[in-house]
Amino acid sequence: MATNTPYDFFVQWHLTERCNLSCKHCYQVERHPDELSLTEIRDGLDEMSDMLKAWEAECGVALTRSINVTGGEPFLRRDVFEILEEIKKKRFSVYLLTNGTLISRERAKKLAELGVDGVQVSIEGLEDVHNDIRGSGTFGASEAGIERLVDYGVPVTLNVTLSTLNADQAKGVIAFGSHIGARRIGFSRLVPYGRGSSLASHILTAEQVKALYESLLSIAVEGLEIVTGDPLASQMKLPARGVGGNIAVSGCAAGVSGLTILPDGAVTPCRRMPIVIGNIRRDSLREIWATSPVLEALRDRKRYTGACRTCSRWAHCRGCRAIAYAHSRSRGENDFLAGDPQCFLRTASRWSSAQNGLKRIFSTKKNRHEQSIAS
């Protein structure tokens, strides 16, 4: 849930697409791929670790490395704890992303014993709204899972996927998180892809996104961190940076500081951006990272086609590539380099330019008027 920096590298690893829920907004598509075996996952971890060590030696930097383990629902993999243990052995920070409904006391205890760095549980609103999005009875089941994690001292992050279905309940989720003992609450925007494409009419407008983030990020609750990995939100409190060059250094992680590995080994820039750029069953991760035309395009301002291309914040933001791609696909364009349709920064920039233009016009008219009186 953090916007990347030049020395971060993370992988979101989907162990399975099987899930015990069928959420309205899910970006998953209905497929049941041949899942990687534990041996194949070990091999992938070995290669990933070697790649990062080589980068550190070549560049003289220390990389912050982490793996987000998720699904589907990761607890549907019987060997999930063995996988988590293997990741810890390789000295990666490891985070588990789950719907929380399958977390028993035994599983919570095991996660604590393994030393996982955190568990993210999805909460979409207060009980009625959450159950409407994720299914009847799921709020209570997730709440019980969170309580068990907290009891065993496992750091919990709650995550909310924002849309018009639940935007008015975001503050209520913060209150719930504070009460239940969560450490962090994160917010992300709905990506209308997969099952979530049916909710395209429920995406927030740019103005709504701006107002919501301004409200949420101004809230201070003792012991609770409010975060978002949204590149737009990361720019809200920062001044415009000038042109910023043609190389991406932060913002959206796709192609810059992260990759996604799917259950069958397929590699994509982002889980919500379904463009396969290789497969760890046959391809070298390092070669994918260095030679993929898709990743190369994501890193190059000159290849962008939308408003992001000319934005002064491009190198540090680039919008959400998954949302931009989903919006483009809805128009039949399939352009992952298009502008982010919910960007309020460029709206503000245009408004600021318009205001400055009006000020110049009125200033010129005023000067002419004063000169006319003087003459």
mmCIF file of C-alpha atoms in Angstrom:
data_model
loop_
_atom_site.group_PDB
_atom_site.id
_atom_site.type_symbol
_atom_site.label_atom_id
_atom_site.label_comp_id
_atom_site.label_asym_id
_atom_site.label_seq_id
_atom_site.Cartn_x
_atom_site.Cartn_y
_atom_site.Cartn_z
ATOM 1 C CA MET A 1 0.000 0.000 0.000
ATOM 2 C CA ALA A 2 2.957 2.371 -0.399
ATOM 3 C CA THR A 3 3.948 4.328 -3.472
ATOM 4 C CA ASN A 4 7.310 3.079 -4.673
ATOM 5 C CA THR A 5 10.699 4.763 -4.362
ATOM 6 C CA PRO A 6 13.765 4.145 -6.554
ATOM 7 C CA TYR A 7 15.087 1.470 -4.154
ATOM 8 C CA ASP A 8 11.934 -0.607 -3.640
ATOM 9 C CA PHE A 9 11.203 -3.835 -5.461
ATOM 10 C CA PHE A 10 8.127 -5.909 -4.790
ATOM 11 C CA VAL A 11 6.308 -8.815 -6.355
ATOM 12 C CA GLN A 12 2.617 -9.503 -5.974
ATOM 13 C CA TRP A 13 2.423 -13.285 -6.158
ATOM 14 C CA HIS A 14 -0.990 -14.849 -6.790
ATOM 15 C CA LEU A 15 -0.874 -18.433 -5.596
ATOM 16 C CA THR A 16 -4.339 -19.340 -6.857
ATOM 17 C CA GLU A 17 -7.374 -17.877 -8.533
ATOM 18 C CA ARG A 18 -9.663 -20.073 -6.483
ATOM 19 C CA CYS A 19 -11.731 -18.109 -3.980
ATOM 20 C CA ASN A 20 -14.477 -18.783 -1.471
ATOM 21 C CA LEU A 21 -16.186 -15.466 -2.316
ATOM 22 C CA SER A 22 -17.552 -13.878 -5.476
ATOM 23 C CA CYS A 23 -17.199 -10.135 -4.930
ATOM 24 C CA LYS A 24 -18.935 -7.687 -7.234
ATOM 25 C CA HIS A 25 -15.879 -5.517 -7.825
ATOM 26 C CA CYS A 26 -13.241 -8.253 -8.207
ATOM 27 C CA TYR A 27 -10.675 -7.838 -10.988
ATOM 28 C CA GLN A 28 -10.348 -11.629 -11.327
ATOM 29 C CA VAL A 29 -11.652 -13.378 -14.413
ATOM 30 C CA GLU A 30 -13.153 -16.849 -14.397
ATOM 31 C CA ARG A 31 -10.165 -19.099 -15.148
ATOM 32 C CA HIS A 32 -8.568 -22.042 -13.391
ATOM 33 C CA PRO A 33 -4.931 -22.189 -14.495
ATOM 34 C CA ASP A 34 -2.434 -24.930 -13.753
ATOM 35 C CA GLU A 35 -0.975 -23.620 -10.488
ATOM 36 C CA LEU A 36 2.755 -23.548 -9.823
ATOM 37 C CA SER A 37 3.971 -26.332 -7.572
ATOM 38 C CA LEU A 38 5.873 -25.648 -4.355
ATOM 39 C CA THR A 39 9.084 -26.696 -6.129
ATOM 40 C CA GLU A 40 8.439 -24.243 -8.970
ATOM 41 C CA ILE A 41 7.738 -21.475 -6.467
ATOM 42 C CA ARG A 42 11.033 -22.249 -4.694
ATOM 43 C CA ASP A 43 12.847 -22.031 -8.021
ATOM 44 C CA GLY A 44 11.201 -18.695 -8.757
ATOM 45 C CA LEU A 45 12.194 -17.343 -5.347
ATOM 46 C CA ASP A 46 15.792 -18.468 -5.884
ATOM 47 C CA GLU A 47 15.972 -16.657 -9.211
ATOM 48 C CA MET A 48 14.343 -13.535 -7.817
ATOM 49 C CA SER A 49 16.738 -13.410 -4.883
ATOM 50 C CA ASP A 50 19.769 -13.882 -7.149
ATOM 51 C CA MET A 51 18.514 -11.150 -9.494
ATOM 52 C CA LEU A 52 18.143 -8.620 -6.690
ATOM 53 C CA LYS A 53 21.559 -9.485 -5.243
ATOM 54 C CA ALA A 54 23.106 -8.909 -8.667
ATOM 55 C CA TRP A 55 21.352 -5.539 -8.994
ATOM 56 C CA GLU A 56 22.586 -4.476 -5.577
ATOM 57 C CA ALA A 57 26.168 -5.442 -6.463
ATOM 58 C CA GLU A 58 26.063 -3.779 -9.876
ATOM 59 C CA CYS A 59 24.414 -0.548 -8.699
ATOM 60 C CA GLY A 60 25.875 -0.246 -5.211
ATOM 61 C CA VAL A 61 22.485 0.181 -3.529
ATOM 62 C CA ALA A 62 20.500 -1.733 -0.930
ATOM 63 C CA LEU A 63 17.069 -2.698 -2.215
ATOM 64 C CA THR A 64 13.962 -2.966 -0.059
ATOM 65 C CA ARG A 65 12.438 -6.232 -1.225
ATOM 66 C CA SER A 66 8.990 -7.592 -0.442
ATOM 67 C CA ILE A 67 6.430 -10.080 -1.698
ATOM 68 C CA ASN A 68 2.673 -9.710 -1.405
ATOM 69 C CA VAL A 69 1.149 -13.202 -1.316
ATOM 70 C CA THR A 70 -2.465 -13.360 -2.426
ATOM 71 C CA GLY A 71 -5.003 -15.109 -4.635
ATOM 72 C CA GLY A 72 -7.922 -15.593 -5.207
ATOM 73 C CA GLU A 73 -7.922 -16.547 -1.558
ATOM 74 C CA PRO A 74 -4.419 -17.715 -0.560
ATOM 75 C CA PHE A 75 -5.688 -19.937 2.267
ATOM 76 C CA LEU A 76 -7.154 -22.232 -0.387
ATOM 77 C CA ARG A 77 -3.565 -23.346 -1.085
ATOM 78 C CA ARG A 78 -2.866 -26.135 1.395
ATOM 79 C CA ASP A 79 0.847 -25.335 1.267
ATOM 80 C CA VAL A 80 0.449 -21.597 1.896
ATOM 81 C CA PHE A 81 2.438 -21.702 5.150
ATOM 82 C CA GLU A 82 5.279 -23.619 3.484
ATOM 83 C CA ILE A 83 5.357 -20.952 0.771
ATOM 84 C CA LEU A 84 5.435 -18.145 3.334
ATOM 85 C CA GLU A 85 8.264 -19.909 5.142
ATOM 86 C CA GLU A 86 10.273 -20.199 1.926
ATOM 87 C CA ILE A 87 9.829 -16.470 1.274
ATOM 88 C CA LYS A 88 11.041 -15.593 4.762
ATOM 89 C CA LYS A 89 14.103 -17.815 4.277
ATOM 90 C CA LYS A 90 15.049 -15.650 1.286
ATOM 91 C CA ARG A 91 14.879 -12.557 3.507
ATOM 92 C CA PHE A 92 11.986 -10.918 1.722
ATOM 93 C CA SER A 93 9.437 -8.953 3.690
ATOM 94 C CA VAL A 94 6.226 -10.919 3.271
ATOM 95 C CA TYR A 95 2.658 -9.651 3.361
ATOM 96 C CA LEU A 96 -0.484 -11.729 3.000
ATOM 97 C CA LEU A 97 -3.545 -10.322 1.210
ATOM 98 C CA THR A 98 -6.777 -12.110 2.124
ATOM 99 C CA ASN A 99 -10.502 -11.600 2.534
ATOM 100 C CA GLY A 100 -10.058 -12.660 6.165
ATOM 101 C CA THR A 101 -12.973 -15.092 6.319
ATOM 102 C CA LEU A 102 -10.809 -18.227 6.651
ATOM 103 C CA ILE A 103 -8.495 -17.032 9.421
ATOM 104 C CA SER A 104 -8.912 -19.393 12.356
ATOM 105 C CA ARG A 105 -7.054 -18.983 15.646
ATOM 106 C CA GLU A 106 -4.644 -21.710 14.538
ATOM 107 C CA ARG A 107 -3.874 -19.885 11.289
ATOM 108 C CA ALA A 108 -3.460 -16.540 13.044
ATOM 109 C CA LYS A 109 -1.035 -18.147 15.504
ATOM 110 C CA LYS A 110 0.936 -19.748 12.676
ATOM 111 C CA LEU A 111 1.237 -16.432 10.833
ATOM 112 C CA ALA A 112 2.580 -14.836 14.009
ATOM 113 C CA GLU A 113 5.092 -17.660 14.498
ATOM 114 C CA LEU A 114 6.312 -17.322 10.910
ATOM 115 C CA GLY A 115 6.872 -13.615 11.457
ATOM 116 C CA VAL A 116 4.850 -12.338 8.510
ATOM 117 C CA ASP A 117 5.283 -8.585 8.233
ATOM 118 C CA GLY A 118 1.595 -7.885 7.847
ATOM 119 C CA VAL A 119 -1.787 -9.142 6.695
ATOM 120 C CA GLN A 120 -4.115 -7.059 4.556
ATOM 121 C CA VAL A 121 -7.825 -7.755 4.915
ATOM 122 C CA SER A 122 -10.359 -6.262 2.538
ATOM 123 C CA ILE A 123 -13.204 -4.335 4.158
ATOM 124 C CA GLU A 124 -15.515 -2.510 1.763
ATOM 125 C CA GLY A 125 -17.656 -0.570 4.216
ATOM 126 C CA LEU A 126 -19.768 -1.127 7.275
ATOM 127 C CA GLU A 127 -21.673 -4.389 7.570
ATOM 128 C CA ASP A 128 -24.546 -3.881 5.129
ATOM 129 C CA VAL A 129 -22.415 -2.376 2.363
ATOM 130 C CA HIS A 130 -19.574 -4.868 2.825
ATOM 131 C CA ASN A 131 -22.023 -7.800 2.689
ATOM 132 C CA ASP A 132 -23.680 -6.361 -0.407
ATOM 133 C CA ILE A 133 -20.329 -6.211 -2.225
ATOM 134 C CA ARG A 134 -18.705 -9.390 -0.881
ATOM 135 C CA GLY A 135 -21.618 -11.606 0.094
ATOM 136 C CA SER A 136 -23.992 -12.241 2.985
ATOM 137 C CA GLY A 137 -22.278 -12.857 6.312
ATOM 138 C CA THR A 138 -18.795 -11.973 5.076
ATOM 139 C CA PHE A 139 -18.396 -8.890 7.276
ATOM 140 C CA GLY A 140 -18.769 -10.881 10.476
ATOM 141 C CA ALA A 141 -16.419 -13.600 9.235
ATOM 142 C CA SER A 142 -13.759 -11.055 8.225
ATOM 143 C CA GLU A 143 -14.171 -9.184 11.510
ATOM 144 C CA ALA A 144 -13.559 -12.399 13.455
ATOM 145 C CA GLY A 145 -10.450 -13.104 11.376
ATOM 146 C CA ILE A 146 -9.077 -9.622 12.047
ATOM 147 C CA GLU A 147 -9.661 -9.992 15.782
ATOM 148 C CA ARG A 148 -7.707 -13.261 15.800
ATOM 149 C CA LEU A 149 -4.791 -11.669 13.964
ATOM 150 C CA VAL A 150 -4.749 -8.731 16.376
ATOM 151 C CA ASP A 151 -4.882 -11.099 19.355
ATOM 152 C CA TYR A 152 -1.670 -12.768 18.136
ATOM 153 C CA GLY A 153 0.065 -9.474 17.414
ATOM 154 C CA VAL A 154 0.027 -9.741 13.618
ATOM 155 C CA PRO A 155 0.021 -6.235 12.042
ATOM 156 C CA VAL A 156 -3.255 -5.754 10.152
ATOM 157 C CA THR A 157 -3.999 -3.379 7.302
ATOM 158 C CA LEU A 158 -7.576 -2.909 6.160
ATOM 159 C CA ASN A 159 -8.056 -2.079 2.496
ATOM 160 C CA VAL A 160 -11.051 -0.375 0.902
ATOM 161 C CA THR A 161 -11.718 -0.330 -2.848
ATOM 162 C CA LEU A 162 -13.415 3.009 -3.415
ATOM 163 C CA SER A 163 -16.441 3.487 -5.664
ATOM 164 C CA THR A 164 -19.793 5.204 -5.432
ATOM 165 C CA LEU A 165 -21.046 2.072 -3.658
ATOM 166 C CA ASN A 166 -19.032 2.779 -0.529
ATOM 167 C CA ALA A 167 -17.356 6.202 -0.695
ATOM 168 C CA ASP A 168 -19.702 7.588 1.959
ATOM 169 C CA GLN A 169 -18.628 4.826 4.374
ATOM 170 C CA ALA A 170 -14.868 5.362 4.182
ATOM 171 C CA LYS A 171 -14.750 7.316 7.441
ATOM 172 C CA GLY A 172 -16.827 4.617 9.098
ATOM 173 C CA VAL A 173 -14.224 2.024 8.074
ATOM 174 C CA ILE A 174 -11.527 4.176 9.679
ATOM 175 C CA ALA A 175 -13.519 4.207 12.916
ATOM 176 C CA PHE A 176 -14.000 0.427 12.664
ATOM 177 C CA GLY A 177 -10.281 -0.084 12.050
ATOM 178 C CA SER A 178 -9.344 2.015 15.050
ATOM 179 C CA HIS A 179 -11.764 0.099 17.251
ATOM 180 C CA ILE A 180 -10.673 -3.380 16.148
ATOM 181 C CA GLY A 181 -6.939 -2.717 16.445
ATOM 182 C CA ALA A 182 -5.758 -2.414 12.834
ATOM 183 C CA ARG A 183 -2.392 -0.714 12.307
ATOM 184 C CA ARG A 184 -3.156 0.780 8.904
ATOM 185 C CA ILE A 185 -6.074 1.519 6.608
ATOM 186 C CA GLY A 186 -5.460 1.756 2.893
ATOM 187 C CA PHE A 187 -7.600 3.058 0.063
ATOM 188 C CA SER A 188 -7.506 2.256 -3.631
ATOM 189 C CA ARG A 189 -9.751 2.997 -6.583
ATOM 190 C CA LEU A 190 -12.038 0.529 -8.326
ATOM 191 C CA VAL A 191 -10.528 -0.854 -11.534
ATOM 192 C CA PRO A 192 -13.397 -1.793 -13.872
ATOM 193 C CA TYR A 193 -11.866 -5.038 -15.072
ATOM 194 C CA GLY A 194 -12.824 -8.693 -14.684
ATOM 195 C CA ARG A 195 -16.007 -9.048 -12.679
ATOM 196 C CA GLY A 196 -15.592 -5.401 -11.700
ATOM 197 C CA SER A 197 -16.231 -4.274 -15.284
ATOM 198 C CA SER A 198 -19.946 -4.501 -14.512
ATOM 199 C CA LEU A 199 -19.463 -1.646 -12.020
ATOM 200 C CA ALA A 200 -18.018 0.805 -14.545
ATOM 201 C CA SER A 201 -20.924 3.161 -13.871
ATOM 202 C CA HIS A 202 -19.887 3.277 -10.194
ATOM 203 C CA ILE A 203 -16.379 4.673 -10.611
ATOM 204 C CA LEU A 204 -15.836 8.017 -8.917
ATOM 205 C CA THR A 205 -15.337 11.218 -10.877
ATOM 206 C CA ALA A 206 -12.006 13.035 -10.676
ATOM 207 C CA GLU A 207 -13.604 15.668 -8.454
ATOM 208 C CA GLN A 208 -15.030 13.006 -6.136
ATOM 209 C CA VAL A 209 -11.652 11.253 -5.881
ATOM 210 C CA LYS A 210 -9.926 14.510 -4.999
ATOM 211 C CA ALA A 211 -12.473 15.503 -2.357
ATOM 212 C CA LEU A 212 -12.459 12.023 -0.824
ATOM 213 C CA TYR A 213 -8.677 11.782 -0.582
ATOM 214 C CA GLU A 214 -8.435 15.302 0.849
ATOM 215 C CA SER A 215 -10.919 14.321 3.523
ATOM 216 C CA LEU A 216 -9.450 10.896 4.345
ATOM 217 C CA LEU A 217 -5.796 11.884 4.361
ATOM 218 C CA SER A 218 -6.494 14.778 6.720
ATOM 219 C CA ILE A 219 -7.843 12.458 9.421
ATOM 220 C CA ALA A 220 -5.518 11.779 12.354
ATOM 221 C CA VAL A 221 -6.228 8.763 14.579
ATOM 222 C CA GLU A 222 -3.733 7.788 17.248
ATOM 223 C CA GLY A 223 -2.128 4.431 16.533
ATOM 224 C CA LEU A 224 -3.659 4.171 13.037
ATOM 225 C CA GLU A 225 -1.867 5.020 9.812
ATOM 226 C CA ILE A 226 -3.999 6.051 6.828
ATOM 227 C CA VAL A 227 -2.261 5.167 3.578
ATOM 228 C CA THR A 228 -2.792 4.692 -0.117
ATOM 229 C CA GLY A 229 -0.711 3.322 -2.960
ATOM 230 C CA ASP A 230 -2.629 5.522 -5.396
ATOM 231 C CA PRO A 231 -0.069 7.607 -7.337
ATOM 232 C CA LEU A 232 -2.537 10.490 -7.573
ATOM 233 C CA ALA A 233 -2.910 10.686 -3.808
ATOM 234 C CA SER A 234 0.865 10.614 -3.377
ATOM 235 C CA GLN A 235 1.086 13.880 -5.307
ATOM 236 C CA MET A 236 -1.605 15.812 -3.479
ATOM 237 C CA LYS A 237 0.591 17.465 -0.864
ATOM 238 C CA LEU A 238 3.602 17.947 -3.123
ATOM 239 C CA PRO A 239 4.382 20.991 -5.270
ATOM 240 C CA ALA A 240 4.511 20.666 -9.043
ATOM 241 C CA ARG A 241 7.984 19.361 -9.955
ATOM 242 C CA GLY A 242 8.555 20.833 -13.383
ATOM 243 C CA VAL A 243 8.899 18.621 -16.426
ATOM 244 C CA GLY A 244 10.734 15.973 -14.364
ATOM 245 C CA GLY A 245 12.454 14.156 -17.222
ATOM 246 C CA ASN A 246 11.417 11.219 -19.360
ATOM 247 C CA ILE A 247 12.323 8.412 -16.955
ATOM 248 C CA ALA A 248 9.834 7.201 -14.338
ATOM 249 C CA VAL A 249 11.311 7.069 -10.829
ATOM 250 C CA SER A 250 8.263 6.553 -8.606
ATOM 251 C CA GLY A 251 4.470 6.747 -8.660
ATOM 252 C CA CYS A 252 2.679 3.787 -10.259
ATOM 253 C CA ALA A 253 4.828 0.718 -9.627
ATOM 254 C CA ALA A 254 4.050 -1.021 -12.941
ATOM 255 C CA GLY A 255 7.300 -1.427 -14.846
ATOM 256 C CA VAL A 256 9.312 0.615 -12.353
ATOM 257 C CA SER A 257 9.541 -1.204 -9.036
ATOM 258 C CA GLY A 258 7.266 -4.210 -9.175
ATOM 259 C CA LEU A 259 5.881 -7.188 -11.062
ATOM 260 C CA THR A 260 3.000 -9.604 -10.681
ATOM 261 C CA ILE A 261 3.262 -13.390 -10.938
ATOM 262 C CA LEU A 262 0.028 -15.258 -11.643
ATOM 263 C CA PRO A 263 -0.842 -18.780 -10.416
ATOM 264 C CA ASP A 264 0.409 -20.446 -13.622
ATOM 265 C CA GLY A 265 3.689 -18.467 -13.628
ATOM 266 C CA ALA A 266 2.581 -15.792 -16.081
ATOM 267 C CA VAL A 267 4.156 -12.386 -15.418
ATOM 268 C CA THR A 268 2.297 -9.086 -15.823
ATOM 269 C CA PRO A 269 3.235 -5.485 -14.960
ATOM 270 C CA CYS A 270 0.285 -5.353 -12.535
ATOM 271 C CA ARG A 271 -2.441 -7.827 -11.567
ATOM 272 C CA ARG A 272 -5.136 -5.442 -12.671
ATOM 273 C CA MET A 273 -3.378 -4.842 -15.994
ATOM 274 C CA PRO A 274 -3.779 -8.148 -17.869
ATOM 275 C CA ILE A 275 -0.860 -7.951 -20.287
ATOM 276 C CA VAL A 276 1.293 -11.078 -20.098
ATOM 277 C CA ILE A 277 4.988 -10.300 -20.626
ATOM 278 C CA GLY A 278 6.485 -13.709 -19.864
ATOM 279 C CA ASN A 279 6.240 -16.807 -17.696
ATOM 280 C CA ILE A 280 8.655 -17.888 -14.972
ATOM 281 C CA ARG A 281 8.225 -21.524 -16.057
ATOM 282 C CA ARG A 282 10.223 -20.760 -19.185
ATOM 283 C CA ASP A 283 11.565 -17.198 -19.016
ATOM 284 C CA SER A 284 14.211 -15.486 -16.926
ATOM 285 C CA LEU A 285 12.777 -12.801 -14.654
ATOM 286 C CA ARG A 286 15.846 -10.667 -15.190
ATOM 287 C CA GLU A 287 15.463 -10.934 -18.958
ATOM 288 C CA ILE A 288 11.753 -10.053 -18.717
ATOM 289 C CA TRP A 289 12.596 -6.981 -16.630
ATOM 290 C CA ALA A 290 15.346 -5.841 -18.987
ATOM 291 C CA THR A 291 13.866 -6.595 -22.405
ATOM 292 C CA SER A 292 10.060 -6.481 -22.220
ATOM 293 C CA PRO A 293 8.734 -3.938 -24.748
ATOM 294 C CA VAL A 294 5.717 -3.345 -22.478
ATOM 295 C CA LEU A 295 7.871 -2.491 -19.457
ATOM 296 C CA GLU A 296 10.122 -0.341 -21.619
ATOM 297 C CA ALA A 297 7.093 1.638 -22.810
ATOM 298 C CA LEU A 298 5.786 2.090 -19.261
ATOM 299 C CA ARG A 299 9.102 3.726 -18.291
ATOM 300 C CA ASP A 300 9.268 6.148 -21.215
ATOM 301 C CA ARG A 301 7.276 9.397 -21.172
ATOM 302 C CA LYS A 302 7.604 9.794 -24.942
ATOM 303 C CA ARG A 303 5.559 6.633 -25.512
ATOM 304 C CA TYR A 304 2.527 7.873 -23.563
ATOM 305 C CA THR A 305 -0.517 8.978 -25.525
ATOM 306 C CA GLY A 306 -2.762 10.681 -22.954
ATOM 307 C CA ALA A 307 -2.580 13.745 -20.758
ATOM 308 C CA CYS A 308 -0.021 11.997 -18.504
ATOM 309 C CA ARG A 309 2.564 12.502 -21.238
ATOM 310 C CA THR A 310 2.615 16.281 -20.815
ATOM 311 C CA CYS A 311 2.025 16.379 -17.065
ATOM 312 C CA SER A 312 4.742 18.028 -14.953
ATOM 313 C CA ARG A 313 4.404 15.205 -12.427
ATOM 314 C CA TRP A 314 4.818 12.325 -14.868
ATOM 315 C CA ALA A 315 8.116 10.942 -13.532
ATOM 316 C CA HIS A 316 6.696 10.753 -9.999
ATOM 317 C CA CYS A 317 3.105 9.704 -10.739
ATOM 318 C CA ARG A 318 2.023 8.476 -14.232
ATOM 319 C CA GLY A 319 -1.506 7.922 -12.954
ATOM 320 C CA CYS A 320 -2.805 4.409 -12.337
ATOM 321 C CA ARG A 321 -1.865 2.398 -15.431
ATOM 322 C CA ALA A 322 -4.443 -0.301 -14.636
ATOM 323 C CA ILE A 323 -7.311 2.195 -14.503
ATOM 324 C CA ALA A 324 -6.053 3.965 -17.614
ATOM 325 C CA TYR A 325 -5.891 0.631 -19.453
ATOM 326 C CA ALA A 326 -9.334 -0.507 -18.292
ATOM 327 C CA HIS A 327 -10.863 2.809 -19.354
ATOM 328 C CA SER A 328 -9.134 2.606 -22.729
ATOM 329 C CA ARG A 329 -10.348 -0.957 -23.267
ATOM 330 C CA SER A 330 -13.912 0.119 -22.560
ATOM 331 C CA ARG A 331 -13.572 2.394 -25.596
ATOM 332 C CA GLY A 332 -12.020 -0.337 -27.739
ATOM 333 C CA GLU A 333 -8.552 1.242 -27.793
ATOM 334 C CA ASN A 334 -6.465 -1.147 -25.624
ATOM 335 C CA ASP A 335 -3.967 1.598 -24.750
ATOM 336 C CA PHE A 336 -2.114 1.023 -21.482
ATOM 337 C CA LEU A 337 -0.306 4.355 -21.953
ATOM 338 C CA ALA A 338 -3.490 6.424 -22.037
ATOM 339 C CA GLY A 339 -4.355 9.098 -19.484
ATOM 340 C CA ASP A 340 -5.811 8.269 -16.082
ATOM 341 C CA PRO A 341 -9.517 9.194 -16.457
ATOM 342 C CA GLN A 342 -9.856 10.064 -12.748
ATOM 343 C CA CYS A 343 -6.876 12.392 -12.607
ATOM 344 C CA PHE A 344 -7.736 15.553 -10.677
ATOM 345 C CA LEU A 345 -4.173 16.911 -10.834
ATOM 346 C CA ARG A 346 -4.357 17.818 -14.489
ATOM 347 C CA THR A 347 -7.840 19.289 -13.918
ATOM 348 C CA ALA A 348 -6.370 21.460 -11.190
ATOM 349 C CA SER A 349 -3.449 22.334 -13.451
ATOM 350 C CA ARG A 350 -5.767 23.385 -16.290
ATOM 351 C CA TRP A 351 -7.889 25.404 -13.890
ATOM 352 C CA SER A 352 -4.783 27.103 -12.494
ATOM 353 C CA SER A 353 -3.607 27.954 -16.008
ATOM 354 C CA ALA A 354 -7.062 29.277 -16.852
ATOM 355 C CA GLN A 355 -7.067 31.410 -13.699
ATOM 356 C CA ASN A 356 -3.657 32.818 -14.553
ATOM 357 C CA GLY A 357 -4.849 33.550 -18.073
ATOM 358 C CA LEU A 358 -7.914 35.383 -16.782
ATOM 359 C CA LYS A 359 -5.734 37.343 -14.371
ATOM 360 C CA ARG A 360 -3.502 38.445 -17.261
ATOM 361 C CA ILE A 361 -6.515 39.458 -19.358
ATOM 362 C CA PHE A 362 -8.096 41.474 -16.574
ATOM 363 C CA SER A 363 -4.728 42.978 -15.612
ATOM 364 C CA THR A 364 -4.163 44.089 -19.202
ATOM 365 C CA LYS A 365 -7.656 45.574 -19.402
ATOM 366 C CA LYS A 366 -7.138 47.360 -16.083
ATOM 367 C CA ASN A 367 -3.823 48.847 -17.232
ATOM 368 C CA ARG A 368 -5.364 50.025 -20.499
ATOM 369 C CA HIS A 369 -8.258 51.549 -18.613
ATOM 370 C CA GLU A 370 -5.909 53.372 -16.215
ATOM 371 C CA GLN A 371 -3.799 54.601 -19.154
ATOM 372 C CA SER A 372 -6.931 55.851 -20.868
ATOM 373 C CA ILE A 373 -7.962 57.832 -17.769
ATOM 374 C CA ALA A 374 -4.467 59.233 -17.369
ATOM 375 C CA SER A 375 -4.374 60.460 -20.962
#
